[in-house]
C-alpha cells in the first residue's frame, strides 16, 4: 500500500496546458519539457491526447520511449479508438497510465454528447474495462464533475472502480466550485470508494480558485493533484504546479502531507515552459514571478538583510533561483557552451547543440557576454525552430526614422530556394513582418506582440513573443536577438513556420479537444 501522506503530482502541462490558445509546441519542445518534468520528479506526466492528431501521437510515443522516471499517461475518451491509440502511443514506456474520461453533467449530456445516464454508465464500464486490458494503471475522470448530480456522479465512480480504475479524478472543468464545496465533494467521493483507489483533483482557474480548490481536495483526502507549470491550460488555466508544490512544502506540518518533488528544478521548469509556450509569467505570480522574492520597501529590505525570515517564508535557493551569472563570451568554444548549458540543466542532442552553438556564436559576436538566462533563451528559440523550419531567415535590412517611411527587405530560404521581398510599414517592426509575410506568401494577422529583455541593461537580448492567426488557427513564435527588430522578425517567422508545419499535418489536431 502506498504512503497515505504522500500527494502525487500529476503534471498536465503537455496536455491540458498545451490546449491554451496559441500554444502549439513542437515535438522537440514537448520532449524537452517532459525531460525537465522528470528532473523535477513529478509522479505522472500526462504527455498528450494521442487520438487528436498524428503529431500529438508521435510526441506521446517519443516521450513514452525516452523519458524515464515518472509514469507516462495519455488521455482518451471512453471510446475504443481513443483507448487503443493511447495504448499504442504509450507502450514503449517503463510505466504507463491510460487516463480515460467522459462528461457526466446534465448540461454536457443533453447539449453536447446527447447521451442518457445509462449510455454514459455503459460507456464508462466498457471504456475502463478496455483500458485495463492494456495496463493496470487506469484513471477515470468525470468531466464537469462539480456540476454533476451527486448520486449520478457517485454511480459513475462506482462503475469505473468496479471495472478496474485505480485513480478517480474529480475535475472542476469549468472552474465553478468554491473551496468549501469542492472539499466536501472530494470527501464524499473519498468515503464512497475503496481506500486503495486514489482520489485526484483537476481544478480550472476561471474564478482564480484552482489552487485553493486543489488544496481543499488534499485536505479532504485527495492524494493526487493535476497541475500545470505556470498554471497554463484551457481558458484561465489549471492549478499551478509551483504554487501547490510550495504550499505543500511550506505548510507540510499543518497539512500532514508531502510530495516527492525535486524543488530545485521549479524555477528552471517554469522558465522553460514560459519560453517554449510564449506564455510569460506575470511578475507578481506566487513562487515563480520575477518579483516573488523582491523587496521594495526600505523596512522590508532592512529586515531581510539582517534575517531573510523576517519577510520571506520560502528560500529562493530552494526553488533553484540563483542569480543571473555571466557565463560566456564570443571566444567561448563549443565545449564551454555545452558545459554552461549542462550547468543550467540543459542537455542537447548533437544536432540541436550544433545549431544552438551556431546561433550563440552569431549573438556573442554582437554582444560582449551572455548570461545563463541568455543561453536558455537561445536554446529555446532554437528548439522551437528546428522542427518547424520551413523558411529560414537569411537576412533582414530595415530603414526608417523620424522623417523616413519605414521599409524592410528580407531574404528567406526554403530548401534550395531563395525568396526576397520588401514592404513598408507603420514602423520598422511592422515593415519587417510585412516583408516576411510577402516573402512567405502567408496571410497572417498579428494577435499579440510581447517584447521583453532577457536580462537588464541596454545590451540585453531582446526577447519577442508573437501570436498570429493563420487560417483561423492561433500560433505562437519566439525570437531572440541583440536587436529588437530582428527578434521580432524571427518571432514572426517562427510563428509562420509553425502554422505551416501544422497545416502540413505535423501538429496537434486542436479541433478534437477534451
Ligand atoms: O477539465 C477537464 O475536465 C479535463 C478532463 C479531460 C480531465 O481536462
Ligand atoms: Zn482540464
Short mmCIF file of C-alpha atoms and ligand atoms in Angstrom, two decimals:
data_model
loop_
_atom_site.label_atom_id
_atom_site.label_comp_id
_atom_site.label_asym_id
_atom_site.label_seq_id
_atom_site.Cartn_x
_atom_site.Cartn_y
_atom_site.Cartn_z
CA UNK A 1 0.00 0.00 0.00
CA UNK A 2 1.37 3.42 -0.90
CA UNK A 3 2.21 6.04 1.73
CA UNK A 4 -1.08 7.73 2.75
CA UNK A 5 0.69 11.03 3.47
CA UNK A 6 2.13 11.48 0.00
CA UNK A 7 0.34 13.61 -2.57
CA UNK A 8 1.11 12.55 -6.14
CA UNK A 9 1.89 15.33 -8.59
CA UNK A 10 0.25 14.67 -11.95
CA UNK A 11 1.50 17.18 -14.47
CA UNK A 12 -0.76 18.03 -17.40
CA UNK A 13 1.29 20.88 -18.92
CA UNK A 14 1.73 18.92 -22.15
CA UNK A 15 -1.95 18.03 -22.46
CA UNK A 16 -4.33 20.50 -20.77
CA UNK A 17 -1.61 23.19 -20.66
CA UNK A 18 -0.94 22.80 -24.34
CA UNK A 19 -4.66 23.35 -25.04
CA UNK A 20 -4.31 27.03 -24.10
CA UNK A 21 -4.94 29.30 -27.08
CA UNK A 22 -1.90 29.93 -29.25
CA UNK A 23 0.26 27.18 -27.79
CA UNK A 24 1.44 24.62 -30.32
CA UNK A 25 4.63 23.00 -29.10
CA UNK A 26 6.89 21.10 -31.46
CA UNK A 27 7.81 17.50 -30.69
CA UNK A 28 11.32 18.55 -29.62
CA UNK A 29 9.89 21.12 -27.21
CA UNK A 30 7.49 18.58 -25.74
CA UNK A 31 10.27 16.09 -25.17
CA UNK A 32 12.45 18.81 -23.63
CA UNK A 33 9.63 19.78 -21.25
CA UNK A 34 8.95 16.13 -20.37
CA UNK A 35 12.66 15.62 -19.59
CA UNK A 36 12.61 18.67 -17.37
CA UNK A 37 9.46 17.39 -15.60
CA UNK A 38 11.33 14.14 -14.98
CA UNK A 39 14.20 16.14 -13.42
CA UNK A 40 11.59 17.86 -11.26
CA UNK A 41 10.46 14.37 -10.22
CA UNK A 42 6.76 14.72 -10.89
CA UNK A 43 4.97 11.42 -10.32
CA UNK A 44 2.98 11.37 -13.55
CA UNK A 45 3.41 13.22 -16.85
CA UNK A 46 0.29 13.47 -18.98
CA UNK A 47 2.06 13.60 -22.34
CA UNK A 48 -0.92 14.30 -24.58
CA UNK A 49 -4.12 13.13 -26.24
CA UNK A 50 -2.85 10.73 -28.94
CA UNK A 51 -6.06 10.39 -30.93
CA UNK A 52 -6.16 14.14 -31.58
CA UNK A 53 -3.58 14.06 -34.39
CA UNK A 54 -0.52 12.36 -35.83
CA UNK A 55 1.90 14.96 -34.39
CA UNK A 56 0.39 14.52 -30.95
CA UNK A 57 0.59 10.73 -31.22
CA UNK A 58 4.26 10.86 -32.24
CA UNK A 59 5.13 13.22 -29.40
CA UNK A 60 3.49 10.95 -26.79
CA UNK A 61 5.25 7.95 -28.30
CA UNK A 62 8.64 9.68 -28.20
CA UNK A 63 8.15 10.79 -24.59
CA UNK A 64 6.99 7.29 -23.57
CA UNK A 65 10.01 5.65 -25.11
CA UNK A 66 12.65 8.13 -23.99
CA UNK A 67 11.68 9.80 -20.70
CA UNK A 68 12.41 7.74 -17.61
CA UNK A 69 11.24 8.17 -14.03
CA UNK A 70 7.65 9.37 -13.96
CA UNK A 71 4.64 7.33 -15.07
CA UNK A 72 3.69 8.50 -18.58
CA UNK A 73 -0.04 9.00 -19.10
CA UNK A 74 -2.15 9.72 -22.15
CA UNK A 75 -5.72 10.93 -22.40
CA UNK A 76 -8.53 9.04 -24.14
CA UNK A 77 -12.30 9.37 -24.25
CA UNK A 78 -14.08 6.20 -23.12
CA UNK A 79 -14.25 5.02 -26.71
CA UNK A 80 -12.27 2.11 -28.18
CA UNK A 81 -10.46 4.15 -30.88
CA UNK A 82 -9.11 6.62 -28.33
CA UNK A 83 -8.08 3.99 -25.81
CA UNK A 84 -6.35 1.80 -28.39
CA UNK A 85 -4.49 4.80 -29.80
CA UNK A 86 -3.36 5.86 -26.31
CA UNK A 87 -2.12 2.33 -25.57
CA UNK A 88 -0.25 2.23 -28.87
CA UNK A 89 1.48 5.54 -28.11
CA UNK A 90 2.37 4.56 -24.55
CA UNK A 91 3.57 1.01 -24.90
CA UNK A 92 7.31 1.92 -25.00
CA UNK A 93 7.14 3.49 -21.54
CA UNK A 94 8.62 2.00 -18.39
CA UNK A 95 5.36 2.59 -16.51
CA UNK A 96 2.26 3.98 -18.14
CA UNK A 97 -1.30 5.01 -17.46
CA UNK A 98 -4.41 5.41 -19.58
CA UNK A 99 -6.47 8.37 -18.45
CA UNK A 100 -9.96 7.94 -19.78
CA UNK A 101 -12.88 10.33 -19.38
CA UNK A 102 -16.45 11.22 -20.27
CA UNK A 103 -18.67 14.13 -19.30
CA UNK A 104 -21.23 13.41 -16.60
CA UNK A 105 -23.14 16.67 -16.01
CA UNK A 106 -26.71 17.05 -17.25
CA UNK A 107 -25.80 20.06 -19.41
CA UNK A 108 -22.96 18.22 -21.17
CA UNK A 109 -25.04 15.08 -21.69
CA UNK A 110 -28.05 16.95 -23.02
CA UNK A 111 -26.46 19.67 -25.11
CA UNK A 112 -23.13 18.17 -26.15
CA UNK A 113 -22.99 14.39 -26.04
CA UNK A 114 -26.77 13.73 -26.44
CA UNK A 115 -26.46 10.66 -24.27
CA UNK A 116 -28.63 9.23 -21.49
CA UNK A 117 -27.33 8.41 -18.00
CA UNK A 118 -27.49 4.70 -18.85
CA UNK A 119 -25.43 5.18 -22.00
CA UNK A 120 -22.78 7.09 -20.04
CA UNK A 121 -22.57 4.34 -17.41
CA UNK A 122 -22.23 1.74 -20.14
CA UNK A 123 -19.51 3.83 -21.82
CA UNK A 124 -17.57 4.08 -18.55
CA UNK A 125 -17.84 0.34 -17.87
CA UNK A 126 -16.73 -0.66 -21.37
CA UNK A 127 -14.05 2.02 -21.67
CA UNK A 128 -12.39 1.34 -18.34
CA UNK A 129 -12.51 -2.44 -18.94
CA UNK A 130 -10.87 -2.00 -22.32
CA UNK A 131 -8.14 0.22 -20.81
CA UNK A 132 -7.50 -2.27 -18.00
CA UNK A 133 -6.84 -4.87 -20.70
CA UNK A 134 -3.79 -2.78 -21.69
CA UNK A 135 -2.49 -1.61 -18.29
CA UNK A 136 -3.41 -1.98 -14.63
CA UNK A 137 -2.89 1.76 -14.14
CA UNK A 138 -6.14 3.35 -15.29
CA UNK A 139 -7.51 6.72 -14.28
CA UNK A 140 -11.13 7.69 -14.82
CA UNK A 141 -12.29 11.31 -14.95
CA UNK A 142 -15.89 12.51 -14.80
CA UNK A 143 -15.70 15.67 -16.85
CA UNK A 144 -17.66 18.57 -15.32
CA UNK A 145 -17.92 16.60 -12.06
CA UNK A 146 -18.64 19.69 -9.98
CA UNK A 147 -21.84 20.39 -11.95
CA UNK A 148 -22.96 16.76 -11.98
CA UNK A 149 -25.88 15.49 -9.95
CA UNK A 150 -24.18 13.90 -6.90
CA UNK A 151 -25.89 10.49 -6.90
CA UNK A 152 -25.14 10.03 -10.59
CA UNK A 153 -21.52 11.13 -10.12
CA UNK A 154 -21.03 8.57 -7.34
CA UNK A 155 -22.64 5.92 -9.53
CA UNK A 156 -20.20 6.76 -12.36
CA UNK A 157 -17.26 6.41 -9.99
CA UNK A 158 -18.63 3.14 -8.57
CA UNK A 159 -18.89 1.69 -12.09
CA UNK A 160 -15.39 2.90 -13.01
CA UNK A 161 -13.84 1.35 -9.89
CA UNK A 162 -15.74 -1.91 -10.42
CA UNK A 163 -14.37 -2.02 -13.99
CA UNK A 164 -10.80 -1.61 -12.67
CA UNK A 165 -9.98 2.11 -12.40
CA UNK A 166 -7.27 2.72 -9.81
CA UNK A 167 -7.46 6.53 -9.76
CA UNK A 168 -10.70 8.53 -9.71
CA UNK A 169 -10.43 12.13 -10.81
CA UNK A 170 -12.88 14.87 -9.80
CA UNK A 171 -12.47 17.68 -12.35
CA UNK A 172 -13.80 21.16 -11.77
CA UNK A 173 -13.79 21.52 -15.54
CA UNK A 174 -15.29 25.00 -15.69
CA UNK A 175 -13.67 26.40 -12.55
CA UNK A 176 -17.07 26.93 -10.90
CA UNK A 177 -16.63 25.34 -7.46
CA UNK A 178 -15.68 27.13 -4.27
CA UNK A 179 -13.17 25.58 -1.88
CA UNK A 180 -15.69 24.55 0.83
CA UNK A 181 -17.94 22.92 -1.80
CA UNK A 182 -15.11 21.21 -3.63
CA UNK A 183 -13.60 19.93 -0.37
CA UNK A 184 -16.98 18.50 0.63
CA UNK A 185 -17.37 16.80 -2.75
CA UNK A 186 -13.91 15.21 -2.53
CA UNK A 187 -14.67 13.98 0.99
CA UNK A 188 -17.94 12.38 -0.23
CA UNK A 189 -16.14 10.69 -3.12
CA UNK A 190 -13.32 9.56 -0.80
CA UNK A 191 -15.88 7.95 1.53
CA UNK A 192 -17.71 6.18 -1.27
CA UNK A 193 -14.82 4.36 -2.96
CA UNK A 194 -12.42 1.75 -1.53
CA UNK A 195 -9.32 3.07 0.28
CA UNK A 196 -6.82 1.73 -2.25
CA UNK A 197 -8.33 3.88 -5.01
CA UNK A 198 -6.54 7.24 -5.27
CA UNK A 199 -8.76 10.33 -5.43
CA UNK A 200 -7.49 13.09 -7.68
CA UNK A 201 -8.33 16.75 -8.28
CA UNK A 202 -8.25 18.64 -11.58
CA UNK A 203 -9.21 22.26 -10.98
CA UNK A 204 -9.55 25.03 -13.53
CA UNK A 205 -8.92 28.64 -12.65
CA UNK A 206 -11.89 30.54 -14.10
CA UNK A 207 -12.59 32.22 -10.75
CA UNK A 208 -8.98 32.20 -9.63
CA UNK A 209 -9.70 29.31 -7.25
CA UNK A 210 -7.83 26.40 -8.88
CA UNK A 211 -5.08 26.25 -6.25
CA UNK A 212 -7.47 26.85 -3.33
CA UNK A 213 -9.82 24.14 -4.60
CA UNK A 214 -7.00 21.65 -5.12
CA UNK A 215 -5.80 22.34 -1.61
CA UNK A 216 -9.33 21.80 -0.27
CA UNK A 217 -9.26 18.49 -2.14
CA UNK A 218 -5.99 17.47 -0.45
CA UNK A 219 -7.34 18.41 2.97
CA UNK A 220 -10.34 16.20 2.31
CA UNK A 221 -8.48 13.11 1.17
CA UNK A 222 -7.27 13.65 -2.42
CA UNK A 223 -3.82 12.14 -2.86
CA UNK A 224 -3.22 13.23 -6.44
CA UNK A 225 -3.38 16.78 -7.79
CA UNK A 226 -3.44 17.55 -11.50
CA UNK A 227 -1.43 20.66 -12.19
CA UNK A 228 0.30 22.57 -14.96
CA UNK A 229 3.53 24.53 -14.91
CA UNK A 230 2.82 28.26 -14.52
CA UNK A 231 -0.87 27.31 -14.27
CA UNK A 232 -1.36 27.23 -18.05
CA UNK A 233 -4.33 25.43 -19.58
CA UNK A 234 -7.76 25.88 -21.12
CA UNK A 235 -9.11 29.43 -20.67
CA UNK A 236 -7.80 30.77 -17.33
CA UNK A 237 -5.71 27.64 -16.89
CA UNK A 238 -5.18 24.88 -14.37
CA UNK A 239 -3.94 24.62 -10.81
CA UNK A 240 -0.36 25.91 -10.86
CA UNK A 241 2.27 23.26 -10.15
CA UNK A 242 4.71 25.57 -8.41
CA UNK A 243 2.10 27.08 -6.10
CA UNK A 244 0.67 23.78 -4.89
CA UNK A 245 4.22 22.39 -4.61
CA UNK A 246 5.35 25.21 -2.35
CA UNK A 247 2.14 25.23 -0.30
CA UNK A 248 2.62 21.53 0.48
CA UNK A 249 6.33 22.10 1.17
CA UNK A 250 5.94 25.23 3.30
CA UNK A 251 2.84 24.11 5.22
CA UNK A 252 3.56 20.40 5.26
CA UNK A 253 3.13 20.10 9.02
CA UNK A 254 -0.23 21.82 9.05
CA UNK A 255 -1.45 19.73 6.12
CA UNK A 256 0.04 16.42 7.24
CA UNK A 257 1.12 15.58 3.67
CA UNK A 258 4.21 15.87 1.49
CA UNK A 259 5.33 15.27 -2.07
CA UNK A 260 8.45 13.95 -3.75
CA UNK A 261 9.29 16.89 -5.99
CA UNK A 262 12.87 17.99 -6.53
CA UNK A 263 12.09 21.62 -5.73
CA UNK A 264 15.44 22.94 -7.02
CA UNK A 265 14.11 22.41 -10.54
CA UNK A 266 10.99 24.55 -10.10
CA UNK A 267 12.39 27.82 -11.34
CA UNK A 268 14.05 26.24 -14.39
CA UNK A 269 10.88 24.33 -15.26
CA UNK A 270 8.81 27.49 -15.08
CA UNK A 271 11.28 29.35 -17.31
CA UNK A 272 11.41 26.56 -19.88
CA UNK A 273 7.61 26.36 -20.14
CA UNK A 274 7.27 30.10 -20.37
CA UNK A 275 9.90 30.29 -23.10
CA UNK A 276 8.58 27.45 -25.21
CA UNK A 277 4.88 28.30 -24.94
CA UNK A 278 5.28 32.05 -25.25
CA UNK A 279 3.11 32.46 -22.14
CA UNK A 280 5.05 34.85 -19.96
CA UNK A 281 4.78 34.70 -16.20
CA UNK A 282 3.26 37.75 -14.52
CA UNK A 283 5.92 39.48 -12.34
CA UNK A 284 3.91 39.12 -9.13
CA UNK A 285 2.96 35.46 -9.65
CA UNK A 286 3.46 33.46 -6.46
CA UNK A 287 6.71 31.47 -6.30
CA UNK A 288 7.97 31.98 -9.88
CA UNK A 289 7.15 35.61 -10.73
CA UNK A 290 10.21 37.84 -11.15
CA UNK A 291 9.12 39.93 -8.14
CA UNK A 292 8.15 36.99 -5.93
CA UNK A 293 11.31 37.45 -3.85
CA UNK A 294 11.95 41.15 -4.48
CA UNK A 295 11.70 43.54 -1.54
CA UNK A 296 11.00 47.14 -2.41
CA UNK A 297 10.15 48.84 0.88
CA UNK A 298 13.11 50.08 2.92
CA UNK A 299 11.77 48.48 6.10
CA UNK A 300 11.45 45.11 4.37
CA UNK A 301 14.90 45.39 2.80
CA UNK A 302 16.41 46.19 6.17
CA UNK A 303 14.68 43.19 7.77
CA UNK A 304 15.66 40.77 5.01
CA UNK A 305 19.28 41.90 5.08
CA UNK A 306 19.61 41.02 8.76
CA UNK A 307 17.46 37.88 8.56
CA UNK A 308 15.65 36.67 5.43
CA UNK A 309 12.93 35.02 7.52
CA UNK A 310 11.64 38.42 8.66
CA UNK A 311 9.78 38.83 5.37
CA UNK A 312 10.35 35.58 3.46
CA UNK A 313 8.54 32.33 4.14
CA UNK A 314 10.39 30.45 1.38
CA UNK A 315 14.04 30.32 0.44
CA UNK A 316 14.52 31.31 -3.23
CA UNK A 317 17.53 28.97 -3.38
CA UNK A 318 15.21 26.09 -2.56
CA UNK A 319 13.37 26.52 -5.88
CA UNK A 320 16.63 26.90 -7.81
CA UNK A 321 16.67 30.69 -8.07
CA UNK A 322 20.31 31.56 -8.29
CA UNK A 323 21.33 34.94 -9.67
CA UNK A 324 21.91 35.79 -13.24
CA UNK A 325 25.51 34.78 -13.87
CA UNK A 326 27.67 35.94 -16.74
CA UNK A 327 28.87 32.76 -18.33
CA UNK A 328 30.20 33.05 -21.87
CA UNK A 329 31.61 35.46 -24.41
CA UNK A 330 32.48 35.44 -28.11
CA UNK A 331 35.71 33.50 -27.58
CA UNK A 332 33.98 30.61 -25.83
CA UNK A 333 34.09 27.34 -27.71
CA UNK A 334 31.59 24.56 -28.26
CA UNK A 335 32.79 22.71 -25.19
CA UNK A 336 32.38 25.67 -22.86
CA UNK A 337 28.97 26.27 -24.40
CA UNK A 338 27.83 22.67 -23.79
CA UNK A 339 29.28 22.87 -20.27
CA UNK A 340 27.44 26.08 -19.43
CA UNK A 341 24.20 24.54 -20.71
CA UNK A 342 24.75 21.41 -18.62
CA UNK A 343 25.18 23.62 -15.54
CA UNK A 344 21.70 25.03 -16.06
CA UNK A 345 20.32 21.57 -16.68
CA UNK A 346 20.09 21.64 -20.48
CA UNK A 347 21.44 18.72 -22.45
CA UNK A 348 21.01 18.73 -26.19
CA UNK A 349 21.41 16.11 -28.86
CA UNK A 350 24.37 16.75 -31.20
CA UNK A 351 22.26 18.26 -33.95
CA UNK A 352 20.43 20.68 -31.67
CA UNK A 353 23.68 21.52 -29.91
CA UNK A 354 25.36 22.42 -33.20
CA UNK A 355 22.55 24.68 -34.23
CA UNK A 356 22.24 26.32 -30.82
CA UNK A 357 26.03 26.85 -30.78
CA UNK A 358 25.98 28.47 -34.23
CA UNK A 359 23.25 30.82 -33.03
CA UNK A 360 25.17 31.52 -29.83
CA UNK A 361 28.27 32.47 -31.85
CA UNK A 362 26.24 34.78 -34.03
CA UNK A 363 24.88 36.57 -30.97
CA UNK A 364 28.10 36.51 -28.95
CA UNK A 365 29.83 38.34 -31.80
CA UNK A 366 27.35 41.16 -31.32
CA UNK A 367 27.10 41.13 -27.51
CA UNK A 368 30.07 41.06 -25.18
CA UNK A 369 28.91 38.48 -22.68
CA UNK A 370 25.97 36.16 -22.33
CA UNK A 371 24.34 35.05 -19.10
CA UNK A 372 22.76 31.73 -18.23
CA UNK A 373 19.35 33.26 -18.92
CA UNK A 374 20.54 34.35 -22.38
CA UNK A 375 21.69 30.79 -23.07
CA UNK A 376 18.36 29.34 -22.02
CA UNK A 377 16.58 31.82 -24.31
CA UNK A 378 18.84 30.96 -27.28
CA UNK A 379 18.25 27.25 -26.80
CA UNK A 380 14.53 27.67 -26.51
CA UNK A 381 14.37 29.75 -29.71
CA UNK A 382 16.46 27.15 -31.47
CA UNK A 383 14.44 24.17 -30.21
CA UNK A 384 11.26 25.93 -31.29
CA UNK A 385 12.55 26.42 -34.79
CA UNK A 386 14.35 23.19 -35.66
CA UNK A 387 11.29 21.09 -36.36
CA UNK A 388 9.12 23.83 -37.68
CA UNK A 389 11.62 25.37 -40.03
CA UNK A 390 10.01 25.72 -43.42
CA UNK A 391 11.60 29.14 -44.07
CA UNK A 392 14.94 30.29 -42.69
CA UNK A 393 15.69 34.00 -42.25
CA UNK A 394 18.87 34.66 -44.23
CA UNK A 395 18.97 38.41 -43.97
CA UNK A 396 16.98 41.45 -42.94
CA UNK A 397 17.54 45.10 -43.85
CA UNK A 398 15.42 47.84 -42.32
CA UNK A 399 15.41 51.58 -42.76
CA UNK A 400 13.42 54.39 -41.22
CA UNK A 401 13.49 57.13 -38.63
CA UNK A 402 11.54 60.21 -37.67
CA UNK A 403 11.42 61.58 -41.25
CA UNK A 404 11.71 58.44 -43.35
CA UNK A 405 8.96 55.92 -44.11
CA UNK A 406 9.93 52.60 -42.50
CA UNK A 407 10.87 49.95 -45.05
CA UNK A 408 12.24 46.42 -44.77
CA UNK A 409 13.70 43.86 -47.15
CA UNK A 410 14.12 40.21 -46.28
CA UNK A 411 15.74 37.19 -47.81
CA UNK A 412 14.26 33.83 -46.82
CA UNK A 413 15.46 30.38 -47.75
CA UNK A 414 13.17 27.38 -48.26
CA UNK A 415 15.37 24.39 -49.05
CA UNK A 416 17.36 25.42 -52.12
CA UNK A 417 15.01 28.25 -53.00
CA UNK A 418 15.84 31.84 -52.01
CA UNK A 419 12.98 34.35 -51.84
CA UNK A 420 13.39 38.09 -51.46
CA UNK A 421 10.72 40.66 -50.79
CA UNK A 422 10.21 44.03 -49.17
CA UNK A 423 7.47 46.08 -47.58
CA UNK A 424 6.72 49.42 -45.96
CA UNK A 425 5.05 49.64 -42.60
CA UNK A 426 3.91 51.87 -39.73
CA UNK A 427 7.22 51.21 -38.02
CA UNK A 428 10.32 49.13 -38.67
CA UNK A 429 8.92 46.06 -36.93
CA UNK A 430 5.69 46.33 -38.90
CA UNK A 431 7.67 46.67 -42.14
CA UNK A 432 9.87 43.66 -41.31
CA UNK A 433 6.84 41.48 -40.51
CA UNK A 434 5.10 42.68 -43.69
CA UNK A 435 8.15 41.77 -45.80
CA UNK A 436 8.28 38.30 -44.22
CA UNK A 437 4.59 37.79 -44.86
CA UNK A 438 5.02 38.68 -48.52
CA UNK A 439 8.10 36.53 -48.99
CA UNK A 440 6.49 33.52 -47.30
CA UNK A 441 3.21 34.06 -49.16
CA UNK A 442 1.19 33.56 -45.98
CA UNK A 443 -1.72 35.70 -44.77
CA UNK A 444 -1.29 36.29 -41.07
CA UNK A 445 -2.97 38.56 -38.52
CA UNK A 446 -0.96 39.68 -35.51
CA UNK A 447 -2.93 38.88 -32.33
CA UNK A 448 -0.42 39.68 -29.59
CA UNK A 449 3.07 41.08 -29.53
CA UNK A 450 5.17 40.89 -26.41
CA UNK A 451 8.67 42.26 -26.07
CA UNK A 452 10.90 41.94 -23.05
CA UNK A 453 14.58 41.84 -22.32
CA UNK A 454 16.13 38.56 -21.21
CA UNK A 455 18.29 40.35 -18.63
CA UNK A 456 18.67 44.00 -17.57
CA UNK A 457 20.80 46.72 -19.21
CA UNK A 458 20.88 48.35 -22.62
CA UNK A 459 22.91 45.48 -24.11
CA UNK A 460 20.29 42.89 -23.06
CA UNK A 461 18.97 40.43 -25.61
CA UNK A 462 15.52 41.40 -26.84
CA UNK A 463 13.02 38.58 -26.43
CA UNK A 464 9.90 38.79 -28.56
CA UNK A 465 6.88 36.51 -28.49
CA UNK A 466 4.12 36.93 -31.05
CA UNK A 467 0.81 35.23 -31.50
CA UNK A 468 -0.54 35.16 -35.06
CA UNK A 469 -3.77 33.97 -36.56
CA UNK A 470 -3.13 31.99 -39.72
CA UNK A 471 -6.06 30.23 -41.43
CA UNK A 472 -8.21 30.66 -38.32
CA UNK A 473 -5.62 29.00 -36.08
CA UNK A 474 -3.53 30.73 -33.42
CA UNK A 475 0.18 30.06 -33.37
CA UNK A 476 2.99 31.40 -31.25
CA UNK A 477 6.55 32.25 -32.24
CA UNK A 478 9.56 33.44 -30.31
CA UNK A 479 12.67 35.29 -31.38
CA UNK A 480 15.76 36.42 -29.52
CA UNK A 481 18.35 38.90 -30.74
CA UNK A 482 20.51 41.82 -29.73
CA UNK A 483 18.28 43.89 -31.96
CA UNK A 484 14.57 44.08 -31.19
CA UNK A 485 13.52 44.45 -34.86
CA UNK A 486 15.41 41.30 -35.74
CA UNK A 487 14.00 39.47 -32.68
CA UNK A 488 10.51 40.47 -33.84
CA UNK A 489 11.17 39.26 -37.38
CA UNK A 490 12.49 35.94 -36.07
CA UNK A 491 9.46 35.51 -33.81
CA UNK A 492 7.11 36.36 -36.68
CA UNK A 493 8.78 33.87 -38.99
CA UNK A 494 8.84 31.18 -36.28
CA UNK A 495 5.07 31.55 -35.90
CA UNK A 496 4.54 31.34 -39.66
CA UNK A 497 6.74 28.24 -39.81
CA UNK A 498 4.74 26.69 -37.03
CA UNK A 499 1.46 27.41 -38.81
CA UNK A 500 2.81 25.81 -42.00
CA UNK A 501 4.00 22.80 -40.07
CA UNK A 502 0.57 22.32 -38.51
CA UNK A 503 -1.09 22.79 -41.92
CA UNK A 504 1.20 20.05 -43.25
CA UNK A 505 -0.29 17.71 -40.64
CA UNK A 506 2.64 17.67 -38.26
CA UNK A 507 0.85 19.16 -35.30
CA UNK A 508 -1.94 18.70 -32.86
CA UNK A 509 -5.48 18.48 -34.26
CA UNK A 510 -6.78 21.07 -31.85
CA UNK A 511 -10.33 20.62 -33.12
CA UNK A 512 -10.61 17.41 -31.09
CA UNK A 513 -10.10 18.92 -27.67
CA UNK A 514 -11.42 17.34 -24.49
O1 LIG B 1 -11.02 19.82 -17.40
C1 LIG B 1 -11.29 18.63 -17.56
O2 LIG B 1 -12.35 18.13 -17.20
C2 LIG B 1 -10.31 17.80 -18.24
C3 LIG B 1 -10.56 16.33 -18.25
C4 LIG B 1 -10.27 15.72 -19.56
C5 LIG B 1 -9.83 15.69 -17.12
O3 LIG B 1 -9.30 18.29 -18.69
ZN1 LIG B 2 -8.96 20.31 -17.77
#
